XYZ file of C-alpha atoms in Angstrom:
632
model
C -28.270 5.427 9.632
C -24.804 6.424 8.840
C -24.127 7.998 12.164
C -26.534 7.277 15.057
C -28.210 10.202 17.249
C -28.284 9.246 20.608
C -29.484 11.530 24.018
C -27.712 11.094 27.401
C -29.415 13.277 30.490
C -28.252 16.680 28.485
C -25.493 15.345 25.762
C -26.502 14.326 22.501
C -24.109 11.425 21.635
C -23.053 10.930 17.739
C -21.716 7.738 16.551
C -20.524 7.439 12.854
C -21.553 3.996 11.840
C -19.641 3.242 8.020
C -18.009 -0.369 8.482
C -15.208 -1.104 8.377
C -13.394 2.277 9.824
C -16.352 4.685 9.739
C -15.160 6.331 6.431
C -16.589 9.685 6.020
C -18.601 8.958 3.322
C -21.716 11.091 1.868
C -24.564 9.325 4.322
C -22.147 9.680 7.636
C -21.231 13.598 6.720
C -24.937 13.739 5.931
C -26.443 12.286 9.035
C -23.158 13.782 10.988
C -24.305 17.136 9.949
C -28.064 16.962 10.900
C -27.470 15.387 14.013
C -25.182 18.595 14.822
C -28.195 20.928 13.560
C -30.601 18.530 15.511
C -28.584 19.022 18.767
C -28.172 22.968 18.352
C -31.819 22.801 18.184
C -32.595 21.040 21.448
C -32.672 23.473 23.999
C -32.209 20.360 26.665
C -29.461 19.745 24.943
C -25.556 21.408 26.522
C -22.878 19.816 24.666
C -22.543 16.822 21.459
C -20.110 13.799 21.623
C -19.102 12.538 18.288
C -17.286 8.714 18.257
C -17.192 6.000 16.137
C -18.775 3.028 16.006
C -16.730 -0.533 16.609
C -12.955 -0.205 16.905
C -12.064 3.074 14.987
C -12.983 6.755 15.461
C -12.599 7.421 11.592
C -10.419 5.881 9.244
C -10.833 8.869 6.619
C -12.163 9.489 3.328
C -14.275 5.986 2.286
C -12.343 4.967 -0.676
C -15.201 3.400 -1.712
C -16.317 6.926 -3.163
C -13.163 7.404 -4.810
C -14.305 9.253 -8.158
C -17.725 8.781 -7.743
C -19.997 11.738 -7.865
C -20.742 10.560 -3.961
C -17.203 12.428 -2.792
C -18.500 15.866 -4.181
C -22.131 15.672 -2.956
C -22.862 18.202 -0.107
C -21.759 18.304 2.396
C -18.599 17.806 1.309
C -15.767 16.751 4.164
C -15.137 20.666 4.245
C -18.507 21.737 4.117
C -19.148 19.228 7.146
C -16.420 19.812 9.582
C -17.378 23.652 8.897
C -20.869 23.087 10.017
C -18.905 20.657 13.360
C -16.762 24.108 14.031
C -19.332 26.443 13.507
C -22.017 24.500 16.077
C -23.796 26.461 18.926
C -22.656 23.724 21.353
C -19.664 22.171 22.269
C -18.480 19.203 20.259
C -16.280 16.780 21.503
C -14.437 14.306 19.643
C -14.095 11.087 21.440
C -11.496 9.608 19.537
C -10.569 5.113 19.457
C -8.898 3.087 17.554
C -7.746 5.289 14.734
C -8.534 8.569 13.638
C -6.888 9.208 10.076
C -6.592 11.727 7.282
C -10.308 13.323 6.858
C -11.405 11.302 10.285
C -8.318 13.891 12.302
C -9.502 16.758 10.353
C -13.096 16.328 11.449
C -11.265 15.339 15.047
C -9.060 18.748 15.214
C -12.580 20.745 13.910
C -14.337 19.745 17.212
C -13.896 22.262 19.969
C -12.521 19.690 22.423
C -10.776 15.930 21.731
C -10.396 13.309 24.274
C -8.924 9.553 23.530
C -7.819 6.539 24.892
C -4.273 6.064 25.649
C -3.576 3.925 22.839
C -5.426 5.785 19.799
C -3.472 6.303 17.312
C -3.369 9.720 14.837
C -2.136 9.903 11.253
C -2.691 12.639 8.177
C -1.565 9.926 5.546
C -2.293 12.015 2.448
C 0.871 12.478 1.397
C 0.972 8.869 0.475
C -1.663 9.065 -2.017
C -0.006 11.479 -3.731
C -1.954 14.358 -1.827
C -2.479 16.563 0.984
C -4.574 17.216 4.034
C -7.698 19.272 2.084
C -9.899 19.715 4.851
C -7.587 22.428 7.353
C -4.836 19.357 8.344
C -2.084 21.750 7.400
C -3.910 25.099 8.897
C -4.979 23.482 11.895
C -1.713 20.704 13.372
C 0.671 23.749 12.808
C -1.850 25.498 15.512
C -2.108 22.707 17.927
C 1.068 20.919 17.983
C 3.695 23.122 16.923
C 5.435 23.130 13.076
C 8.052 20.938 13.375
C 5.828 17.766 14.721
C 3.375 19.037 12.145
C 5.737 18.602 9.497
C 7.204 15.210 10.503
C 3.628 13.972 10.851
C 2.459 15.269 7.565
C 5.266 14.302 5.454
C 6.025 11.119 6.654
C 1.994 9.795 7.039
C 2.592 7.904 9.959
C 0.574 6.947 12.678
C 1.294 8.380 16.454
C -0.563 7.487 19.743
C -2.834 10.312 21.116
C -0.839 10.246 24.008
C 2.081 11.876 22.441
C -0.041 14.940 22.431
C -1.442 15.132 25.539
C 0.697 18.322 26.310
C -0.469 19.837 22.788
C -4.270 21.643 22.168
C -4.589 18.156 19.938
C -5.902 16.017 23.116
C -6.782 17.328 25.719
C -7.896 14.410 27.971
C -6.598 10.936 27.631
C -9.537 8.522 28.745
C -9.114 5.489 30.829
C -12.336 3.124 30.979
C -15.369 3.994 29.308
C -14.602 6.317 26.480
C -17.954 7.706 26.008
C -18.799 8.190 29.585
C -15.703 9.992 29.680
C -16.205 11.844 27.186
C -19.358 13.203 28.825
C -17.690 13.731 32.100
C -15.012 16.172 30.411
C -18.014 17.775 29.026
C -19.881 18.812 32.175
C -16.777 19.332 34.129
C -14.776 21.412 31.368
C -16.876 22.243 27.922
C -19.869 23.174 29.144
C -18.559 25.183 32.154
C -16.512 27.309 29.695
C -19.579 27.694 26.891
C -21.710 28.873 29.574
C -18.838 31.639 29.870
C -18.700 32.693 26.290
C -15.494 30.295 25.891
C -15.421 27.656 22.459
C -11.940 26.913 21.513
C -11.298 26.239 18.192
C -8.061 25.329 16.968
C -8.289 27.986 14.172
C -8.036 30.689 16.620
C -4.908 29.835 18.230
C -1.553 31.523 17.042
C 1.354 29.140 15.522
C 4.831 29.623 17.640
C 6.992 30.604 15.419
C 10.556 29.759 17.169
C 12.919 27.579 15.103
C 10.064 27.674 12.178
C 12.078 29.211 9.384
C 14.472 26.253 10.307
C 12.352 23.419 10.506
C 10.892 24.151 7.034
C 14.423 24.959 5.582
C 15.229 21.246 6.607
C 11.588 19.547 5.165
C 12.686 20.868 2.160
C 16.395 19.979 2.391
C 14.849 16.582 3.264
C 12.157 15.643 0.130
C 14.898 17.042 -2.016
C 17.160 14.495 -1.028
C 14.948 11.486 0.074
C 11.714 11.932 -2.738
C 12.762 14.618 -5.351
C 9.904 12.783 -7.800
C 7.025 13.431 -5.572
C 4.716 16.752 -6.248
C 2.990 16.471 -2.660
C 5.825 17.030 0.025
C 6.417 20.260 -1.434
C 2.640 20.923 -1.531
C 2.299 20.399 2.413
C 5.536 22.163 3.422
C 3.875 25.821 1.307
C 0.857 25.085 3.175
C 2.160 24.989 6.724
C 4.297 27.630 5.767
C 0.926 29.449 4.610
C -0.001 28.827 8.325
C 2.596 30.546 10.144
C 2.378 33.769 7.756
C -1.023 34.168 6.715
C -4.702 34.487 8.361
C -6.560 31.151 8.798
C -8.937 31.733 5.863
C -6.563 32.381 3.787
C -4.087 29.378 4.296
C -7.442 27.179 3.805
C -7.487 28.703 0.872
C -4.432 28.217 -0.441
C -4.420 24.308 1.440
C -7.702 23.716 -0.772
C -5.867 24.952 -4.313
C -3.114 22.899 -3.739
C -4.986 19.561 -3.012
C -7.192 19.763 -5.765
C -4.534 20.281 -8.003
C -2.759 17.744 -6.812
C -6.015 15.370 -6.898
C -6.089 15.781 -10.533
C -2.121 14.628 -11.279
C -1.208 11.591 -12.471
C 0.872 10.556 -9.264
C -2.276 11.177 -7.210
C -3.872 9.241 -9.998
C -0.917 7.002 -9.706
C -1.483 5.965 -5.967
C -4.699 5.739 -6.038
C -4.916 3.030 -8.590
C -1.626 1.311 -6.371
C -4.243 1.131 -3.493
C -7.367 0.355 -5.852
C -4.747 -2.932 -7.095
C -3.937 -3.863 -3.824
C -8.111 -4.324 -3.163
C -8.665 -5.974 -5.999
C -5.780 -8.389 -5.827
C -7.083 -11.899 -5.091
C -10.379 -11.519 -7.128
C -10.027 -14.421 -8.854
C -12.422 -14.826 -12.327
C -14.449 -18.092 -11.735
C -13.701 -18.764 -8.362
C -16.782 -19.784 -6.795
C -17.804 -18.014 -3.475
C -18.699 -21.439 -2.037
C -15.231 -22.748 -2.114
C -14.051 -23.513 1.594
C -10.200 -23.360 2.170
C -8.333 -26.361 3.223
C -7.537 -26.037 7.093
C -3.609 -25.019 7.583
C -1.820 -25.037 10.698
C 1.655 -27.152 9.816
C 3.522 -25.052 6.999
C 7.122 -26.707 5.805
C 9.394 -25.013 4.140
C 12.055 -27.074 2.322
C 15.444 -25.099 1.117
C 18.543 -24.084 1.347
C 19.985 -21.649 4.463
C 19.191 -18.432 2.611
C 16.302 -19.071 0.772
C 12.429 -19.243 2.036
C 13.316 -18.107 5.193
C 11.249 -15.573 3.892
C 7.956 -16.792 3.588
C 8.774 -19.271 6.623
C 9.269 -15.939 9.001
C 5.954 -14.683 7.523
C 4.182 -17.502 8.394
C 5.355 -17.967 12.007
C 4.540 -14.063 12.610
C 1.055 -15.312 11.470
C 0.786 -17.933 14.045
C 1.412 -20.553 12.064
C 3.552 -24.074 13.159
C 6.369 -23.936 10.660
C 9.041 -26.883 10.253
C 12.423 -26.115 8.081
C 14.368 -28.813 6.241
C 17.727 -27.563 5.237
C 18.674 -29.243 1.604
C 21.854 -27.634 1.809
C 24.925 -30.298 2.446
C 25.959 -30.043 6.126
C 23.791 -28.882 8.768
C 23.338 -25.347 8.908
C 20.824 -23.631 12.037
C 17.693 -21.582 11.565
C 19.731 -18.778 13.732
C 22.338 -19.567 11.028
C 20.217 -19.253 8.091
C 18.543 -16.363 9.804
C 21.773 -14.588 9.973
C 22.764 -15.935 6.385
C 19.593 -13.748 4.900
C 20.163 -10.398 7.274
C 23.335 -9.935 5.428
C 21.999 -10.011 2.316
C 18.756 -7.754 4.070
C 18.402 -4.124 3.919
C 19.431 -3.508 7.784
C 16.175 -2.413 9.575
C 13.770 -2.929 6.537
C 10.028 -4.132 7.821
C 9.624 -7.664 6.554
C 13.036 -8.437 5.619
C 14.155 -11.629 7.653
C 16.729 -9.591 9.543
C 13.879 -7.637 10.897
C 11.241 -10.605 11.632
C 14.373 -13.098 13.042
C 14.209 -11.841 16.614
C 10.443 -12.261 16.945
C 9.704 -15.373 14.612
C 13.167 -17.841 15.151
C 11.873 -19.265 17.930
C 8.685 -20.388 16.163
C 10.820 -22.126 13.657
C 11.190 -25.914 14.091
C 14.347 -27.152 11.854
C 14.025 -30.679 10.997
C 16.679 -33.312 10.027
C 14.533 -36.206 8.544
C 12.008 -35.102 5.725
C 9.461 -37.993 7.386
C 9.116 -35.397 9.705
C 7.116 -33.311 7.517
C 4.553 -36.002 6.889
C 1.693 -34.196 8.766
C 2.354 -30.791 7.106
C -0.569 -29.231 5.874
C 1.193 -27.199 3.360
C 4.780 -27.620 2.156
C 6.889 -25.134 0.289
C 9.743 -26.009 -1.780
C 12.287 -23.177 -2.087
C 14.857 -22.952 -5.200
C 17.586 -20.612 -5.725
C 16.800 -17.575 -7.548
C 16.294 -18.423 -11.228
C 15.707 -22.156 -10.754
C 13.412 -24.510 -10.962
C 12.549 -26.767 -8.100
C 14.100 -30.315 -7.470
C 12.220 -32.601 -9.362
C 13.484 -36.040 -7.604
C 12.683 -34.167 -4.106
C 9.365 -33.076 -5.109
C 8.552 -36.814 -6.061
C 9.839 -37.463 -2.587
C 7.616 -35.075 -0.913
C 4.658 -36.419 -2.707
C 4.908 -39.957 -1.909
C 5.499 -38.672 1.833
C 2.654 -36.242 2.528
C -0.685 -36.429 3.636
C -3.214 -36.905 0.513
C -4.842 -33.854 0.787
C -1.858 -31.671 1.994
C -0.756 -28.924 -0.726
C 2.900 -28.937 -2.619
C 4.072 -25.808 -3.607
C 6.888 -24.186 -5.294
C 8.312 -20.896 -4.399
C 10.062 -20.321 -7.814
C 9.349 -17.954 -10.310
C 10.376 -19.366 -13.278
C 8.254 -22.810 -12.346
C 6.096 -24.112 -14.977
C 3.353 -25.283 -12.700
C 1.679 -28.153 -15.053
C 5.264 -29.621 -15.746
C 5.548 -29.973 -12.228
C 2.752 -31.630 -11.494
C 3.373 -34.263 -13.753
C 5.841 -35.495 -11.319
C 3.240 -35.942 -8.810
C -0.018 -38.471 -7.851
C -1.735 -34.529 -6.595
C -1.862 -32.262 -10.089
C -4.695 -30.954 -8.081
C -3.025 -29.459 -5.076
C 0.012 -28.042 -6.375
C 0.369 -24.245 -7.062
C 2.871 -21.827 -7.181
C 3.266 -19.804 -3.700
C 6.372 -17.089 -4.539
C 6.935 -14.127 -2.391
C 8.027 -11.705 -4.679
C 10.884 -9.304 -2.625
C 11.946 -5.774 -3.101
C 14.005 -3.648 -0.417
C 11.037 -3.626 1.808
C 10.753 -7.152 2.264
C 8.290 -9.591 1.021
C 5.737 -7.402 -0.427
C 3.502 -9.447 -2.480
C 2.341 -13.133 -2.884
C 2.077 -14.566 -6.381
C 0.033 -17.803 -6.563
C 0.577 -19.728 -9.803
C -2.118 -21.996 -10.957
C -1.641 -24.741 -13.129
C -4.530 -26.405 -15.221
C -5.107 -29.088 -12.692
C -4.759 -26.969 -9.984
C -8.358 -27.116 -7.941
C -10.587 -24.253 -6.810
C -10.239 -25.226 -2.833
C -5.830 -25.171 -3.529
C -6.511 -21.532 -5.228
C -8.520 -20.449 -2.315
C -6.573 -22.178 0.599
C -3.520 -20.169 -0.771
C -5.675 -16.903 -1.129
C -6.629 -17.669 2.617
C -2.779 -17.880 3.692
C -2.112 -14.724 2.347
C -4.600 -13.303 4.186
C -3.355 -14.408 7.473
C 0.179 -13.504 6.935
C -1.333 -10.413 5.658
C 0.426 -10.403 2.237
C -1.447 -9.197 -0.904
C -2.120 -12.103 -3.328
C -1.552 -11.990 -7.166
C -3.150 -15.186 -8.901
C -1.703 -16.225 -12.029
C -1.286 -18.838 -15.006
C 2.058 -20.542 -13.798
C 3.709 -21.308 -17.219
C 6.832 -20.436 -18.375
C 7.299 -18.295 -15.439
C 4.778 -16.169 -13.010
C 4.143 -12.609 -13.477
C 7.277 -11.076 -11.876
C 9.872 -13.575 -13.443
C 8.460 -12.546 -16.779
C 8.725 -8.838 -16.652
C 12.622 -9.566 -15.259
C 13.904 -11.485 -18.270
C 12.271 -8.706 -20.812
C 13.833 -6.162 -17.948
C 17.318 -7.980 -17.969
C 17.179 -8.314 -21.933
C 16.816 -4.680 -22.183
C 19.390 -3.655 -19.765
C 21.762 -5.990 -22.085
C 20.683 -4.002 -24.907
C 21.714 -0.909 -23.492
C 24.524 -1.950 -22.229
C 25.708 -3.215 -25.972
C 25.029 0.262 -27.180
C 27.173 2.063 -25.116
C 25.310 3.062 -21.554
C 27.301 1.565 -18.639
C 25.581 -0.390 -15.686
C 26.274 2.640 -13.720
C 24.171 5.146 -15.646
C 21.014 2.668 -16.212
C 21.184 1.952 -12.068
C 21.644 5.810 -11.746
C 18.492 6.479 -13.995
C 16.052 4.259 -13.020
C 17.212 5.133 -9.401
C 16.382 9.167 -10.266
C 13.035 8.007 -11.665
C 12.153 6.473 -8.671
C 13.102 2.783 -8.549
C 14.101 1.499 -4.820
C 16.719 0.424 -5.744
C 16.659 -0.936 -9.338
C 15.404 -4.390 -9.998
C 18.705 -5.494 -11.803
C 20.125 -9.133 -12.316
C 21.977 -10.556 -10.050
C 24.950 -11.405 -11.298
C 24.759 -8.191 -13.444
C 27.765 -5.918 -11.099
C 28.163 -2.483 -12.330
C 31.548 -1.617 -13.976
C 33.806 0.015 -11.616
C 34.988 2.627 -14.668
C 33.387 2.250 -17.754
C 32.878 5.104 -20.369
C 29.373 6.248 -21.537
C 29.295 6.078 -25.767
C 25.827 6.057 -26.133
C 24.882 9.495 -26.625
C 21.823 8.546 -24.734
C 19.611 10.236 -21.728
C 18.561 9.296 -18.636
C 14.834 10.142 -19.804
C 15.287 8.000 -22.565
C 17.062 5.145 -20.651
C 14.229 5.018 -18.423
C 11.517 5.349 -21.410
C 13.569 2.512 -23.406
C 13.341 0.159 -20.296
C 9.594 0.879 -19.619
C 8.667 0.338 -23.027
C 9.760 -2.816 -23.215
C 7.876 -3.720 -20.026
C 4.504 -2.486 -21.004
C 4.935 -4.567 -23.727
C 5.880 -7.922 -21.779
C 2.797 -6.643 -19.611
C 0.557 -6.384 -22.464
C 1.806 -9.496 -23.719
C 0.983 -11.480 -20.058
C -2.796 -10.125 -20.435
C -3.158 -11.457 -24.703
C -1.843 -14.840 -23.377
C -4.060 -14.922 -20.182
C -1.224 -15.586 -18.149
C -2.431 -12.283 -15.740
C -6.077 -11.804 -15.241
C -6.164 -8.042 -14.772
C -3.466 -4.974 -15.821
C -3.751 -3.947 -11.851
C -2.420 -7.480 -11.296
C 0.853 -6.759 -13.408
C 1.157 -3.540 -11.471
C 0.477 -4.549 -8.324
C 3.479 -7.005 -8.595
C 5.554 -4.973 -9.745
C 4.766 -1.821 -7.243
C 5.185 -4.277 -4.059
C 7.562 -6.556 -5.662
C 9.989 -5.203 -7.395
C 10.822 -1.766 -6.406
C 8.480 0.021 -9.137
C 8.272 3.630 -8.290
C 4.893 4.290 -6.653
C 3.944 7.191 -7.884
C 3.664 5.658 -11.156
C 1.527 3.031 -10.296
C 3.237 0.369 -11.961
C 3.691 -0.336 -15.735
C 0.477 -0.393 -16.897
C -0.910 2.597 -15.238
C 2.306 4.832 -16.426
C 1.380 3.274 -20.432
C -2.073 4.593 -19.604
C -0.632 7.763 -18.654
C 1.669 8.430 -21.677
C -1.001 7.482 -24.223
C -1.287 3.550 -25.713
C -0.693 5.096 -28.528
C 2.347 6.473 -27.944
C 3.646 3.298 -26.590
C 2.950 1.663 -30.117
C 4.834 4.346 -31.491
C 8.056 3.866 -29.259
C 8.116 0.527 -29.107
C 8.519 0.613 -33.184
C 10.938 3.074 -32.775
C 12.803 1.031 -30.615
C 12.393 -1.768 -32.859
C 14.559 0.256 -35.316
C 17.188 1.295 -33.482
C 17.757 -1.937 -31.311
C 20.802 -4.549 -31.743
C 18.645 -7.111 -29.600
C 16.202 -9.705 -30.933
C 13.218 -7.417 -33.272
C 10.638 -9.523 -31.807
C 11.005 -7.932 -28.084
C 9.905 -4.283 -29.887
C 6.767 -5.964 -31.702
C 3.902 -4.505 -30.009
C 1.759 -6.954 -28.671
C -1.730 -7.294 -30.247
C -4.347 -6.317 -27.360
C -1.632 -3.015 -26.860
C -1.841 -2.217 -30.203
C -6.043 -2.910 -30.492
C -6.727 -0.856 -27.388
C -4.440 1.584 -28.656
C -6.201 2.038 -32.374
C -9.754 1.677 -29.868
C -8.646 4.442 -27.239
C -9.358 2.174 -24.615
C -7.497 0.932 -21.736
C -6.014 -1.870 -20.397
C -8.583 -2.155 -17.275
């Protein structure tokens, strides 16, 4: 059973049972909705509790169903908090844990909700490129007002039920036993009032309409400045509008048009396949099941003040014992270093070091003498950006270390079989780079060399677990994923630049299509007056640039350096400031039409001053093209 029927004195207790968060999949709604019709039919029975099972009310929709015939089978999520609304009896929500997106519609379609103190509540649609679909933007608007409706629904996040306890959205906050609370409130307060003709639904209740107009003039002030690109935002701000002006069934109407047409977009399609790559990531082909990782609890990162504080701070937040060697000349201080990198950090950023510092410096250990990283389990060797490791040191390091300990290289340009030449361990060294966009570290790139063993794949699969990083593994040659798609990136830009566009107007248009912020070079600084001659479009700056990095993509999966196209996305979504609601490189190409990649990348070809051999469309592009297939 999906959701568990259970009888207490005159309560009928329902517990929605879908590990891991109690999705509202197609058995739950089903055995949700007959244990409602079961209750109503039990004259013994006064009032239903409906929970979750383990440590969540309901996390939502279960992705699991995404596009499956499964997510339209009746009773739909609408169909099912309808038949929750529309019951005889009182239903109470007793809401732990979480209680997201479809899981706070179902909530807010109960008569009554009660939660622990420390639930948490989030309508995270928006990020998926959608909206609530199931009354979230008929029904908040009613309970807590339009303005906290509107910051909740645009931004997705996640607020504790006890925010709310003054709103019609909770209306007890339990302490102790949430199910034996929950049937308390019922016999003091639901079934008193259903014995007197009185079942509150949220539907019924009238939206305040003070400061509205305003509060929805700024929302849409607000997308149009911070997320002009996105279709949804707009969506949700006409549907609580709907809300205050129209009758209930009617803004459910008009909630429902909008989400399915969003549904079927490509930036819905977009996100969804962002979020499909992040599961996937860390599938590795060939890996067997069996394979135990290697025990880690002494990480050392070896580096400059600057660089791998990154992956050091990760680690520490994940409990780990982490020792730092400074190679710089003179001695420089973690605080130092720490400091060193918040400059450089987007102030305030999750992730970035100037965020972690205050919580994880004290759980860095900086070490004078490199003997004292002899017991390390795991050591990383940092390089600057764009540079290869330190041979000599790396020689060092493996003469010094334990024999089964694991040396690996946080570089992106390392060729991981060259390095392990240098070493008596070919076996355990890998490739470990955190690839960084304005967010912070946002993906883990593992790059596997030839010699590289099955237990060093999955002990660095297992480390990106803990410090909860998704993990990208790769064929470390001539670069990893990431540091490929730069170069062809940077080439490009160079191209542009030769034909008249100024740094300016390629960092304005990639910005306007969604990048945050561009991924450019380094040391490439836009010219502080420089005029445009090109005679060329954003649109087409933009189309130029992505051309020429589906192609580098394609290229990565003919030479088996990626294992999957979601792979090549996925690094470049959390890595490199790819706009989201594309999905990534590969995704967009699928999008536009293989075939009309071939077609621009020979036009390209043409036109460009840069090396021909850049606008040669690679083979698998141009044989899934001429198949109609796809890269995945």
């Amino acid at each position: 059973m999906a959701a568990a029927y259970e009888v207490r004195e005159d309560i009928a207790v329902i517990t929605l049972d879908n590990p891991p968060v109690n999705g509202l999949g197609f058995d739950t709604r089903r055995d949700l909705v007959e244990g409602v019709q079961r209750a109503g039919e039990d004259d013994a029975i006064r009032a239903i509790v409906v929970t979750g099972a383990g440590k969540a009310f309901s996390g939502g929709t279960d992705t699991q169903e995404f596009n499956t015939p499964k997510a339209l089978q009746e009773p739909i999520v609408l169909s099912t908090i309808n038949q929750v609304e529309a019951s005889s009896k009182p239903v109470i929500a007793a809401i732990h844990g979480v209680a997201l997106g479809v899981g706070l519609e179902l909530a807010m379609g109960c008569h009554y909700r009660v939660a622990t103190p420390d639930a948490r509540l989030a309508l995270p649609e928006v990020r998926l490129g959608l909206m609530p679909g199931a009354g979230g933007t008929q029904r908040l608007p009613r309970a807590i007002g339009v303005p906290r409706a509107l910051a909740m629904i645009l931004s997705g996040d996640s607020f504790p039920s006890a925010d709310f306890a003054d709103t019609a959205l909770i209306q007890a906050l339990i302490e102790g036993d949430l199910v034996d609370g929950a049937c308390d409130f019922a016999r003091r307060v639901a079934i008193p009032a259903a014995a007197e003709g009185r079942m509150p639904r949220l539907r019924d209740l009238g939206v305040e309409t003070d400061g509205v107009a305003l509060a929805i003039e700024q929302a849409r002030a607000g997308i149009a400045h911070t997320s002009p690109q996105l279709l949804a935002p707009a969506h949700c701000i006409d549907a609580i509008e709907a809300a205050t002006t129209d009758p209930f069934e009617q803004g459910m109407r008009r909630e429902r048009e909008s989400f399915l047409t969003l549904l079927e977009s490509p930036q819905a399609r977009a996100l969804r396949h962002g979020l499909t790559s992040e599961r996937e990531a860390g599938k590795v082909d060939g890996l067997p099941a069996d394979v135990t990782p290697a025990p880690l609890d002494v990480i050392a990162v070896v580096g400059e003040a600057g660089h791998g504080l990154d992956l050091a701070q990760v680690a520490a937040r994940a409990g780990y014992t982490v020792l730092w060697f400074n190679t710089a000349d003179g001695a420089v201080t973690v605080a130092a270093a720490a400091a060193a990198a918040a400059d450089s950090a987007n102030a305030g950023a999750p992730g970035t070091a100037a965020d972690d510092a205050p919580d994880t410096l004290d759980s860095l250990t900086q070490v004078a003498d490199l003997a004292a990283l002899a017991d390390a389990d795991l050591v990383i060797v940092t390089s600057q950006p764009g540079m290869d490791p330190d041979l000599p040191l790396f020689e060092d390091l493996d003469e010094l270390m334990k024999p089964h300990a694991i040396l690996a290289a946080d570089a992106a340009t390392t060729d991981i079989d060259a390095l392990a030449s240098f070493t008596q361990r070919p076996d355990k060294v890998v490739a470990l780079h955190g690839c960084r966009s304005s967010l912070g570290v946002g993906v883990l790139e593992v790059g596997r060399g030839k010699h590289t063993d099955d237990r060093t794949v999955a002990t660095a699969l297992a480390f990106a677990k803990r410090v909860e990083l998704p993990a990208v593994v790769c064929v470390g040659l001539n670069g990893l994923i990431g540091e490929r798609m730069r170069r062809r990136y940077g080439r490009h830009v160079e191209s542009l630049q030769d034909r008249g566009v100024p740094l300016a107007r390629i960092i304005h248009a990639l910005g306007a299509f969604g990048f945050d912020p561009p991924p450019l070079l380094p040391d490439m600084a836009p010219e502080a007056v420089a005029p445009d001659t090109s005679g060329i479009d954003d649109a087409k700056i933009v189309e130029y640039l992505m051309c020429g990095l589906v192609n580098e993509a394609s290229h990565l999966l003919d030479e088996g350096i990626a294992q999957r196209a979601s792979d090549i996305d996925l690094v470049c979504l959390k890595g490199y400031g790819f706009p989201a609601h594309t999905g990534g490189p590969l995704c967009y190409a699928h999008e536009r039409g293989l075939d009309c990649m071939v077609a621009s990348l020979l036009e390209h070809g043409e036109s460009s001053p840069i090396e021909t051999h850049d606008w040669v469309p690679s083979p698998l592009l141009v044989r899934l093209a001429s198949e109609g297939r796809r890269f995945d």
